[in-house]
Amino acid sequence: MSVSIDKETIQKYDIAGPRYTSYPTAPVWSNQLTEQQYIEKLKNFGQTDKTLSLYIHIPFCQSMCSFCACNVIIRQLDPKYGDEYLNYLFREAEKVAGYIGRKAAVKQFHLGGGTPTFLNSDQLTQLYQKMEKLFDIDPEGEIAIEIDPRTIDEDKMKTLRSLGFNRVSMGIQDFEEKVQESVNRIQPIEKVKAFNNWCREMGFQSINFDLIYGLPHQTIQTFQNTVEEVIRLKPDRIALYSFAYLPWMKKHQTKIEDDHLPSNDDKLSIFLNARQQFLESGYQAIAMDHFALITDEMAKAYNDQRLYRNFMGYTVKPADEYIGLGVSSIGFVENTFVQNHKVLPEYYRQLDAGHLPVERGKILNEDDRIRQWTISSLMCHFEIDKARFTSQFHLAFDEYFKDEQEHIKHCIEDGLLTNQPNRLVVTELGRIFIRNICMGFDFYLRQKGAHTRFSKTV
Ligand SMILES: C[S@@+](CC[C@H](N)C(=O)[O-])C[C@H]1O[C@@H](n2cnc3c(N)ncnc32)[C@H](O)[C@@H]1O
Ligand code: SF4
């Protein structure tokens, strides 16, 4: 279904706001979470038979893409960096597994970055085998890796497949040469095609492509060409991210000149056009910014309201708790967000001193949990079922959110939400502005200056 949006709506809603990969969002976590508290959470988790999602962060990249908002460290391709990093990562993993005190079942294993394929085949093998010793990784679960096509060859793909990796996510961003040049990421399409073929031949179950709309020099026409190429390659899933432009936080983004960026109007049209292309080509729109082949597990999960959102975006909820290992990585255990140190020498220093490298986090209070459920329900299911809310929290939705009724009313008047019996349902237009709808339920955005930490919602 195509959506028409007038300029006034764009102007009204194109404000800075979170992407809600977590609630409360990372900027409001604090360094008051102690290592000891995290250890207690790990021990408590160890007393249960709960399952795990395990995220491992490999921070290195060979060059900096000027749009990048991830936690990355630029290094020349030399195995010494990976060797040193793995040495520390293994120490952290041993400690975490030690506190858990049992070989926890891992239903989802995700190697992210940075660029995990900065590691060579030997290092990837050592890493996976070490984790297999410490955790009970389910070979039938999701075993995924993020891949930069510029860093891969057939042998490395074979290694990954033989280790048990069954899903890959590849950074594509945009196929247009002028766009690639302007963001310092030259990536020939032939490389992507070869990679795609290897994945099919080697029997990887699921291939995801990352695209970004709103990059410099992108036009509706050029991005339409990119999407056509993507559709020809037929990945199972596509993440179509809005370019998060944060030059005040990510200094290398200042290399991108403002006037090379598409206007807000054009940026939205690029998204809507791409969306239409995917919908007409056998893909289903999944929540805010993902697409999946109608036959894919993610499409089924979305339709059955089993979709889940975490730091990697949307996933099919595979496990009870979430642990992150490596510099800057994030976990969520027993209602507590935990983030490791983001600066590599500090991450190393903490481990050298015998500590878990915890920097900050947040133990959720009751109100946080209620708002987390509400925002997650909007982001993942595009509705709030008030009866489900009541059965979950033993509270009446409208009473609990009496201060938010004004916001809900505005959303209904602007056509973003409809009021149905015991339900608030997000409209087609509201799906585009879902972050704005969620922002009205975010307690911490009421604090002065809170908005300035985020990218624009359109
Ligand atoms: C860790 S990278 C993926 C793996 C690998 N490093 C690569 O680039 O191919 C994760 C993804 O985040 C997305 N991303 C990075 N910076 C972004 C930004 N400023 N705005 C939106 N998406 C961004 C890109 O689509 C990228 O593929
Ligand atoms: S987009 Fe990927 S390859 Fe580029 S700098 Fe970011 S993490 Fe590294």
Short mmCIF file of C-alpha atoms and ligand atoms in Angstrom, two decimals:
data_model
loop_
_atom_site.label_atom_id
_atom_site.label_comp_id
_atom_site.label_asym_id
_atom_site.label_seq_id
_atom_site.Cartn_x
_atom_site.Cartn_y
_atom_site.Cartn_z
CA MET A 1 0.00 0.00 0.00
CA SER A 2 1.44 3.41 -0.91
CA VAL A 3 1.35 6.21 1.66
CA SER A 4 1.00 9.88 0.79
CA ILE A 5 2.51 12.38 3.19
CA ASP A 6 2.27 16.15 3.02
CA LYS A 7 5.18 18.47 3.74
CA GLU A 8 3.55 19.79 6.88
CA THR A 9 3.52 16.30 8.42
CA ILE A 10 7.20 15.81 7.57
CA GLN A 11 8.13 19.15 9.10
CA LYS A 12 6.13 18.45 12.21
CA TYR A 13 7.57 15.01 12.85
CA ASP A 14 11.11 15.29 11.51
CA ILE A 15 12.71 15.88 14.89
CA ALA A 16 15.58 14.23 16.72
CA GLY A 17 14.59 10.99 18.42
CA PRO A 18 15.75 7.51 19.44
CA ARG A 19 15.58 4.38 17.24
CA TYR A 20 14.41 2.44 20.29
CA THR A 21 16.73 -0.53 19.97
CA SER A 22 16.38 -0.39 23.75
CA TYR A 23 14.22 1.32 26.35
CA PRO A 24 15.43 3.10 28.41
CA THR A 25 17.75 4.27 25.62
CA ALA A 26 21.53 4.06 26.03
CA PRO A 27 22.12 7.79 26.73
CA VAL A 28 20.20 7.55 30.02
CA TRP A 29 22.15 4.58 31.38
CA SER A 30 24.73 5.53 33.95
CA ASN A 31 28.04 4.37 35.30
CA GLN A 32 26.37 3.62 38.62
CA LEU A 33 25.87 0.01 37.58
CA THR A 34 28.70 -1.81 39.28
CA GLU A 35 30.65 -4.87 38.29
CA GLN A 36 29.39 -6.54 41.46
CA GLN A 37 25.77 -5.98 40.45
CA TYR A 38 26.42 -7.52 37.04
CA ILE A 39 28.12 -10.51 38.69
CA GLU A 40 25.02 -11.02 40.86
CA LYS A 41 22.81 -10.95 37.74
CA LEU A 42 25.03 -13.53 36.02
CA LYS A 43 24.95 -15.77 39.09
CA ASN A 44 21.16 -15.49 39.32
CA PHE A 45 20.88 -16.33 35.64
CA GLY A 46 23.12 -19.35 36.29
CA GLN A 47 20.59 -20.66 38.84
CA THR A 48 17.89 -20.88 36.15
CA ASP A 49 17.64 -22.97 33.01
CA LYS A 50 17.14 -19.90 30.83
CA THR A 51 18.66 -19.75 27.33
CA LEU A 52 20.98 -17.14 25.87
CA SER A 53 21.49 -14.89 22.92
CA LEU A 54 25.23 -14.26 22.70
CA TYR A 55 26.57 -11.17 20.94
CA ILE A 56 30.31 -10.80 20.32
CA HIS A 57 31.74 -7.50 19.12
CA ILE A 58 34.80 -7.35 16.85
CA PRO A 59 35.56 -3.62 16.59
CA PHE A 60 38.14 -3.48 13.79
CA CYS A 61 37.70 -2.14 10.26
CA GLN A 62 40.40 -1.43 7.66
CA SER A 63 39.02 1.95 6.69
CA MET A 64 36.34 4.29 7.97
CA CYS A 65 33.11 4.67 6.01
CA SER A 66 32.29 8.31 6.57
CA PHE A 67 28.62 7.61 7.36
CA CYS A 68 29.37 5.02 10.05
CA ALA A 69 27.72 5.33 13.46
CA CYS A 70 28.96 1.99 14.85
CA ASN A 71 31.66 1.47 17.50
CA VAL A 72 34.70 0.88 15.32
CA ILE A 73 38.49 1.01 15.50
CA ILE A 74 40.48 1.46 12.30
CA ARG A 75 43.50 -0.82 11.95
CA GLN A 76 45.65 -2.08 9.10
CA LEU A 77 45.00 -5.69 8.21
CA ASP A 78 47.51 -7.41 10.48
CA PRO A 79 46.69 -10.53 12.53
CA LYS A 80 48.45 -9.11 15.60
CA TYR A 81 45.44 -6.86 16.37
CA GLY A 82 43.01 -9.76 16.20
CA ASP A 83 45.32 -12.01 18.24
CA GLU A 84 45.65 -9.46 21.03
CA TYR A 85 41.90 -8.75 21.03
CA LEU A 86 40.94 -12.44 21.11
CA ASN A 87 43.27 -12.99 24.02
CA TYR A 88 41.31 -10.42 26.07
CA LEU A 89 37.92 -11.47 24.71
CA PHE A 90 38.56 -15.06 25.83
CA ARG A 91 39.46 -13.83 29.31
CA GLU A 92 36.20 -11.92 29.50
CA ALA A 93 34.21 -14.91 28.19
CA GLU A 94 35.83 -17.25 30.75
CA LYS A 95 34.91 -14.90 33.57
CA VAL A 96 31.31 -14.49 32.40
CA ALA A 97 30.87 -18.24 31.90
CA GLY A 98 32.49 -18.82 35.31
CA TYR A 99 29.98 -16.58 37.10
CA ILE A 100 27.08 -18.25 35.26
CA GLY A 101 28.48 -21.53 36.55
CA ARG A 102 26.85 -23.79 33.96
CA LYS A 103 27.25 -24.32 30.24
CA ALA A 104 24.34 -22.10 29.18
CA ALA A 105 22.36 -23.01 26.06
CA VAL A 106 22.91 -20.44 23.29
CA LYS A 107 20.03 -20.19 20.84
CA GLN A 108 21.38 -17.19 18.97
CA PHE A 109 25.06 -16.50 18.35
CA HIS A 110 25.87 -13.22 16.63
CA LEU A 111 29.29 -11.98 15.59
CA GLY A 112 29.02 -8.25 14.92
CA GLY A 113 31.16 -5.17 14.59
CA GLY A 114 33.02 -3.31 13.26
CA THR A 115 33.89 -6.03 10.84
CA PRO A 116 34.14 -9.58 12.24
CA THR A 117 35.71 -10.74 8.96
CA PHE A 118 38.68 -8.51 9.80
CA LEU A 119 39.70 -11.72 11.61
CA ASN A 120 41.35 -14.38 9.46
CA SER A 121 40.04 -17.95 9.14
CA ASP A 122 42.33 -19.21 11.90
CA GLN A 123 41.19 -16.54 14.33
CA LEU A 124 37.51 -17.08 13.47
CA THR A 125 37.99 -20.79 14.13
CA GLN A 126 39.74 -20.17 17.47
CA LEU A 127 36.96 -17.78 18.48
CA TYR A 128 34.12 -20.14 17.65
CA GLN A 129 35.81 -23.16 19.24
CA LYS A 130 36.48 -21.21 22.42
CA MET A 131 32.83 -20.18 22.68
CA GLU A 132 31.76 -23.77 22.05
CA LYS A 133 33.84 -24.82 25.06
CA LEU A 134 32.23 -22.24 27.33
CA PHE A 135 28.65 -22.28 26.02
CA ASP A 136 26.30 -24.91 24.65
CA ILE A 137 25.72 -23.44 21.18
CA ASP A 138 22.67 -24.97 19.51
CA PRO A 139 23.69 -25.91 15.93
CA GLU A 140 20.04 -25.54 14.93
CA GLY A 141 19.86 -22.03 16.38
CA GLU A 142 20.77 -18.79 14.61
CA ILE A 143 24.53 -18.63 14.13
CA ALA A 144 25.10 -15.34 12.38
CA ILE A 145 27.90 -13.07 11.28
CA GLU A 146 28.06 -9.54 9.84
CA ILE A 147 30.13 -9.40 6.70
CA ASP A 148 31.69 -6.57 4.77
CA PRO A 149 31.94 -7.99 1.23
CA ARG A 150 35.26 -6.21 0.75
CA THR A 151 36.86 -8.44 3.40
CA ILE A 152 35.77 -11.90 2.36
CA ASP A 153 36.90 -14.65 0.01
CA GLU A 154 35.57 -18.10 -0.80
CA ASP A 155 37.89 -19.88 1.65
CA LYS A 156 36.82 -17.71 4.58
CA MET A 157 33.18 -18.35 3.72
CA LYS A 158 33.88 -22.10 3.65
CA THR A 159 35.51 -21.85 7.08
CA LEU A 160 32.51 -20.02 8.47
CA ARG A 161 30.07 -22.53 7.02
CA SER A 162 32.09 -25.49 8.31
CA LEU A 163 32.18 -23.97 11.79
CA GLY A 164 28.38 -23.92 11.77
CA PHE A 165 27.49 -20.35 10.78
CA ASN A 166 24.12 -20.51 9.03
CA ARG A 167 23.17 -16.82 8.59
CA VAL A 168 24.99 -13.88 7.12
CA SER A 169 24.27 -10.20 7.13
CA MET A 170 26.07 -8.13 4.54
CA GLY A 171 26.66 -4.38 4.46
CA ILE A 172 25.62 -3.13 1.01
CA GLN A 173 24.45 0.46 1.74
CA ASP A 174 24.22 1.63 -1.89
CA PHE A 175 25.49 0.35 -5.26
CA GLU A 176 25.83 3.80 -6.87
CA GLU A 177 29.48 4.68 -7.51
CA LYS A 178 29.13 8.38 -6.77
CA VAL A 179 27.49 7.62 -3.42
CA GLN A 180 30.16 5.02 -2.59
CA GLU A 181 32.95 7.47 -3.40
CA SER A 182 31.39 10.16 -1.26
CA VAL A 183 31.24 7.89 1.80
CA ASN A 184 34.69 6.33 1.34
CA ARG A 185 33.36 2.86 0.63
CA ILE A 186 34.08 1.55 -2.84
CA GLN A 187 32.39 -1.80 -3.13
CA PRO A 188 32.06 -3.34 -6.59
CA ILE A 189 28.76 -5.10 -7.21
CA GLU A 190 30.67 -8.09 -8.68
CA LYS A 191 32.06 -8.80 -5.24
CA VAL A 192 28.57 -8.80 -3.77
CA LYS A 193 27.27 -11.08 -6.51
CA ALA A 194 30.12 -13.55 -5.97
CA PHE A 195 29.52 -13.50 -2.24
CA ASN A 196 25.80 -14.03 -2.73
CA ASN A 197 26.47 -17.05 -4.95
CA TRP A 198 28.87 -18.62 -2.43
CA CYS A 199 26.29 -18.23 0.33
CA ARG A 200 23.67 -20.02 -1.78
CA GLU A 201 26.03 -22.78 -2.89
CA MET A 202 27.32 -23.38 0.63
CA GLY A 203 23.80 -23.62 2.03
CA PHE A 204 23.60 -20.59 4.35
CA GLN A 205 19.97 -20.54 5.50
CA SER A 206 19.40 -16.81 5.49
CA ILE A 207 21.05 -13.83 3.82
CA ASN A 208 20.40 -10.28 4.99
CA PHE A 209 21.44 -7.09 3.16
CA ASP A 210 21.87 -3.74 4.94
CA LEU A 211 20.96 -0.65 2.93
CA ILE A 212 21.01 2.99 3.99
CA TYR A 213 18.75 5.72 2.59
CA GLY A 214 19.59 9.41 2.98
CA LEU A 215 23.29 9.14 2.06
CA PRO A 216 25.04 11.95 0.16
CA HIS A 217 24.30 12.18 -3.57
CA GLN A 218 21.49 9.65 -3.33
CA THR A 219 18.47 10.41 -5.50
CA ILE A 220 15.20 8.58 -5.89
CA GLN A 221 16.42 7.31 -9.28
CA THR A 222 19.87 6.13 -8.15
CA PHE A 223 18.47 4.36 -5.12
CA GLN A 224 15.77 2.80 -7.27
CA ASN A 225 18.58 1.26 -9.32
CA THR A 226 20.26 -0.04 -6.17
CA VAL A 227 17.01 -1.61 -4.98
CA GLU A 228 16.45 -3.23 -8.40
CA GLU A 229 19.88 -4.87 -8.15
CA VAL A 230 19.12 -6.00 -4.61
CA ILE A 231 15.82 -7.53 -5.67
CA ARG A 232 17.63 -9.43 -8.45
CA LEU A 233 20.00 -10.91 -5.86
CA LYS A 234 16.97 -11.86 -3.72
CA PRO A 235 18.28 -11.77 -0.13
CA ASP A 236 15.91 -13.30 2.40
CA ARG A 237 15.88 -10.13 4.49
CA ILE A 238 16.70 -6.46 4.03
CA ALA A 239 17.37 -3.83 6.67
CA LEU A 240 16.70 -0.42 5.12
CA TYR A 241 18.19 2.01 7.61
CA SER A 242 17.58 5.72 7.76
CA PHE A 243 20.97 7.46 7.68
CA ALA A 244 21.71 8.50 11.27
CA TYR A 245 23.61 11.74 10.82
CA LEU A 246 25.28 12.67 14.11
CA PRO A 247 28.35 14.81 13.20
CA TRP A 248 28.50 16.28 16.71
CA MET A 249 29.02 12.77 18.14
CA LYS A 250 30.76 11.01 15.25
CA LYS A 251 33.48 13.41 14.15
CA HIS A 252 34.31 11.55 10.92
CA GLN A 253 30.75 12.27 9.73
CA THR A 254 31.79 15.92 9.38
CA LYS A 255 33.48 14.76 6.14
CA ILE A 256 29.96 14.52 4.75
CA GLU A 257 28.83 17.87 3.45
CA ASP A 258 25.34 18.90 4.45
CA ASP A 259 24.45 20.13 1.00
CA HIS A 260 25.23 16.76 -0.58
CA LEU A 261 22.54 15.11 1.51
CA PRO A 262 19.06 14.65 0.03
CA SER A 263 16.45 17.05 1.44
CA ASN A 264 14.10 15.66 4.10
CA ASP A 265 11.37 15.47 1.48
CA ASP A 266 13.59 13.53 -0.90
CA LYS A 267 14.93 11.31 1.85
CA LEU A 268 11.43 10.22 2.72
CA SER A 269 10.53 9.73 -0.96
CA ILE A 270 13.64 7.55 -1.40
CA PHE A 271 12.41 5.38 1.47
CA LEU A 272 8.81 5.21 0.29
CA ASN A 273 9.85 4.40 -3.26
CA ALA A 274 12.20 1.62 -2.13
CA ARG A 275 9.49 0.28 0.16
CA GLN A 276 7.07 0.11 -2.75
CA GLN A 277 9.63 -1.72 -4.90
CA PHE A 278 10.15 -4.36 -2.20
CA LEU A 279 6.41 -4.79 -1.62
CA GLU A 280 5.87 -5.37 -5.33
CA SER A 281 8.64 -7.98 -5.45
CA GLY A 282 7.57 -10.62 -2.95
CA TYR A 283 8.77 -8.92 0.24
CA GLN A 284 6.73 -8.07 3.29
CA ALA A 285 7.42 -4.87 5.24
CA ILE A 286 8.49 -5.85 8.75
CA ALA A 287 7.87 -3.21 11.37
CA MET A 288 9.82 0.03 10.93
CA ASP A 289 12.67 -0.60 8.53
CA HIS A 290 12.98 -4.28 7.61
CA PHE A 291 11.70 -6.36 4.72
CA ALA A 292 11.58 -10.15 4.45
CA LEU A 293 10.55 -12.61 1.76
CA ILE A 294 6.98 -13.62 2.54
CA THR A 295 8.23 -17.19 3.13
CA ASP A 296 10.95 -16.08 5.62
CA GLU A 297 10.74 -16.87 9.34
CA MET A 298 10.86 -13.15 10.15
CA ALA A 299 7.70 -12.48 8.11
CA LYS A 300 5.94 -15.34 9.92
CA ALA A 301 7.16 -14.08 13.29
CA TYR A 302 5.96 -10.57 12.52
CA ASN A 303 2.51 -11.84 11.56
CA ASP A 304 2.33 -13.96 14.75
CA GLN A 305 3.56 -11.06 16.92
CA ARG A 306 6.77 -12.89 17.82
CA LEU A 307 9.05 -10.15 16.58
CA TYR A 308 11.55 -8.70 19.03
CA ARG A 309 13.80 -5.64 18.95
CA ASN A 310 17.29 -5.37 20.36
CA PHE A 311 20.58 -3.63 19.56
CA MET A 312 20.89 -5.48 16.27
CA GLY A 313 17.49 -4.26 15.14
CA TYR A 314 14.57 -6.64 14.66
CA THR A 315 14.97 -10.36 15.30
CA VAL A 316 12.77 -13.34 15.90
CA LYS A 317 13.06 -13.70 19.67
CA PRO A 318 15.23 -16.73 20.10
CA ALA A 319 16.28 -16.79 23.77
CA ASP A 320 15.47 -15.62 27.29
CA GLU A 321 18.47 -13.40 28.05
CA TYR A 322 21.10 -11.51 26.12
CA ILE A 323 24.82 -11.32 26.86
CA GLY A 324 27.36 -9.14 25.04
CA LEU A 325 31.10 -9.80 24.99
CA GLY A 326 33.85 -7.56 23.66
CA VAL A 327 34.63 -3.87 23.71
CA SER A 328 31.48 -1.64 23.83
CA SER A 329 29.11 -4.60 23.68
CA ILE A 330 25.72 -4.54 25.37
CA GLY A 331 23.73 -7.18 27.21
CA PHE A 332 20.34 -7.39 28.90
CA VAL A 333 20.22 -9.84 31.80
CA GLU A 334 17.56 -10.08 34.50
CA ASN A 335 16.03 -6.70 33.57
CA THR A 336 19.40 -4.97 33.54
CA PHE A 337 21.24 -3.36 30.63
CA VAL A 338 25.01 -3.73 30.82
CA GLN A 339 27.55 -2.09 28.54
CA ASN A 340 31.28 -2.76 28.38
CA HIS A 341 33.92 -0.05 28.10
CA LYS A 342 33.95 1.55 24.66
CA VAL A 343 37.63 2.53 24.63
CA LEU A 344 39.86 -0.42 23.80
CA PRO A 345 42.82 0.35 26.14
CA GLU A 346 40.34 0.72 29.02
CA TYR A 347 38.63 -2.55 28.11
CA TYR A 348 42.07 -4.23 28.18
CA ARG A 349 43.08 -2.45 31.38
CA GLN A 350 40.00 -3.65 33.28
CA LEU A 351 40.64 -7.26 32.25
CA ASP A 352 44.34 -6.96 33.15
CA ALA A 353 43.24 -5.80 36.59
CA GLY A 354 41.04 -8.90 36.94
CA HIS A 355 37.70 -7.11 36.45
CA LEU A 356 34.78 -7.59 34.15
CA PRO A 357 35.06 -4.59 31.79
CA VAL A 358 31.64 -3.13 32.72
CA GLU A 359 31.32 0.61 32.14
CA ARG A 360 27.67 1.47 32.53
CA GLY A 361 24.13 0.18 32.48
CA LYS A 362 20.66 0.41 33.95
CA ILE A 363 18.62 -1.72 36.30
CA LEU A 364 15.05 -1.28 35.13
CA ASN A 365 12.46 -0.07 37.64
CA GLU A 366 8.75 -0.93 37.38
CA ASP A 367 7.93 2.15 35.29
CA ASP A 368 10.83 1.37 32.92
CA ARG A 369 9.50 -2.15 32.41
CA ILE A 370 5.98 -0.90 31.70
CA ARG A 371 7.21 1.67 29.17
CA GLN A 372 9.65 -0.84 27.66
CA TRP A 373 6.74 -3.23 27.02
CA THR A 374 4.61 -0.42 25.55
CA ILE A 375 7.33 0.93 23.24
CA SER A 376 8.35 -2.56 22.17
CA SER A 377 4.72 -3.37 21.37
CA LEU A 378 4.50 -0.25 19.17
CA MET A 379 7.85 -0.85 17.45
CA CYS A 380 7.35 -4.59 16.85
CA HIS A 381 3.58 -5.11 16.51
CA PHE A 382 2.36 -1.61 15.57
CA GLU A 383 -0.34 -1.71 18.20
CA ILE A 384 -1.03 -1.61 21.90
CA ASP A 385 -3.44 -4.24 23.11
CA LYS A 386 -4.79 -2.75 26.33
CA ALA A 387 -6.13 -6.11 27.59
CA ARG A 388 -2.68 -7.66 27.17
CA PHE A 389 -1.19 -4.68 28.98
CA THR A 390 -3.59 -5.28 31.88
CA SER A 391 -2.92 -8.99 32.06
CA GLN A 392 0.83 -8.29 32.01
CA PHE A 393 0.94 -5.52 34.64
CA HIS A 394 -2.46 -5.67 36.43
CA LEU A 395 -3.00 -2.00 35.56
CA ALA A 396 -5.51 -0.14 33.40
CA PHE A 397 -3.68 1.29 30.37
CA ASP A 398 -5.54 4.63 30.12
CA GLU A 399 -5.22 5.25 33.82
CA TYR A 400 -1.51 4.45 33.97
CA PHE A 401 -0.83 6.61 30.95
CA LYS A 402 -3.13 9.50 31.88
CA ASP A 403 -0.39 12.08 31.21
CA GLU A 404 0.12 10.54 27.77
CA GLN A 405 -3.56 10.88 26.72
CA GLU A 406 -2.86 14.27 25.12
CA HIS A 407 -0.07 12.75 23.00
CA ILE A 408 -2.33 9.83 22.01
CA LYS A 409 -5.07 12.32 21.06
CA HIS A 410 -2.67 14.28 18.81
CA CYS A 411 -1.46 11.06 17.17
CA ILE A 412 -5.07 10.10 16.43
CA GLU A 413 -5.88 13.59 15.06
CA ASP A 414 -2.80 13.49 12.83
CA GLY A 415 -3.75 10.06 11.49
CA LEU A 416 -0.87 8.14 13.08
CA LEU A 417 -3.01 6.02 15.43
CA THR A 418 -6.59 4.78 15.45
CA ASN A 419 -8.57 4.05 18.55
CA GLN A 420 -10.22 0.62 18.33
CA PRO A 421 -12.01 -1.34 21.05
CA ASN A 422 -9.36 -1.95 23.72
CA ARG A 423 -6.57 -1.28 21.20
CA LEU A 424 -4.48 1.52 19.78
CA VAL A 425 -3.51 0.61 16.25
CA VAL A 426 -0.75 2.30 14.22
CA THR A 427 -1.91 3.44 10.75
CA GLU A 428 0.11 3.16 7.51
CA LEU A 429 1.17 6.79 8.03
CA GLY A 430 1.99 6.10 11.68
CA ARG A 431 4.34 3.29 10.61
CA ILE A 432 6.56 5.91 8.95
CA PHE A 433 6.57 8.01 12.11
CA ILE A 434 6.62 5.18 14.62
CA ARG A 435 9.61 6.63 16.50
CA ASN A 436 7.61 9.81 17.08
CA ILE A 437 4.66 7.85 18.47
CA CYS A 438 6.98 6.01 20.86
CA MET A 439 8.65 9.22 21.99
CA GLY A 440 5.42 10.28 23.72
CA PHE A 441 5.79 7.24 26.03
CA ASP A 442 9.46 7.85 26.81
CA PHE A 443 9.76 9.13 30.36
CA TYR A 444 13.39 10.26 29.95
CA LEU A 445 12.75 12.47 26.92
CA ARG A 446 11.05 14.89 29.30
CA GLN A 447 14.46 15.79 30.66
CA LYS A 448 15.97 19.01 29.36
CA GLY A 449 18.22 18.56 26.29
CA ALA A 450 17.39 14.85 25.97
CA HIS A 451 16.48 15.11 22.25
CA THR A 452 19.85 16.46 21.18
CA ARG A 453 21.52 13.08 21.55
CA PHE A 454 19.65 11.46 18.68
CA SER A 455 19.42 11.53 14.88
CA LYS A 456 16.33 12.82 13.02
CA THR A 457 13.36 10.46 12.94
CA VAL A 458 12.74 10.82 9.17
C1 LIG B 1 28.60 -3.21 11.69
S1 LIG B 1 28.01 -2.67 10.17
C2 LIG B 1 27.91 -4.12 9.13
C3 LIG B 1 29.14 -4.96 8.85
C4 LIG B 1 30.29 -4.34 8.12
N1 LIG B 1 31.04 -3.51 9.02
C5 LIG B 1 29.88 -3.57 6.91
O1 LIG B 1 29.82 -2.35 6.98
O2 LIG B 1 29.63 -4.20 5.89
C6 LIG B 1 26.31 -2.52 10.57
C7 LIG B 1 25.41 -1.73 9.66
O3 LIG B 1 25.04 -0.52 10.31
C8 LIG B 1 24.54 0.37 9.34
N2 LIG B 1 24.99 1.73 9.68
C9 LIG B 1 26.22 2.12 10.05
N3 LIG B 1 26.23 3.45 10.27
C10 LIG B 1 24.98 3.91 10.03
C11 LIG B 1 24.37 5.18 10.09
N4 LIG B 1 25.04 6.29 10.41
N5 LIG B 1 23.05 5.28 9.81
C12 LIG B 1 22.34 4.18 9.48
N6 LIG B 1 22.87 2.94 9.40
C13 LIG B 1 24.18 2.80 9.67
C14 LIG B 1 25.09 -0.09 7.98
O4 LIG B 1 24.01 -0.45 7.16
C15 LIG B 1 25.95 -1.27 8.33
O5 LIG B 1 25.88 -2.28 7.35
S1 SF4 B 2 30.01 0.63 8.05
FE1 SF4 B 2 30.96 -1.29 8.58
S2 SF4 B 2 32.92 -1.28 7.48
FE2 SF4 B 2 32.20 0.80 7.46
S3 SF4 B 2 33.25 1.71 9.21
FE3 SF4 B 2 31.20 1.05 9.89
S4 SF4 B 2 31.47 -0.94 10.74
FE4 SF4 B 2 33.31 -0.47 9.52
#
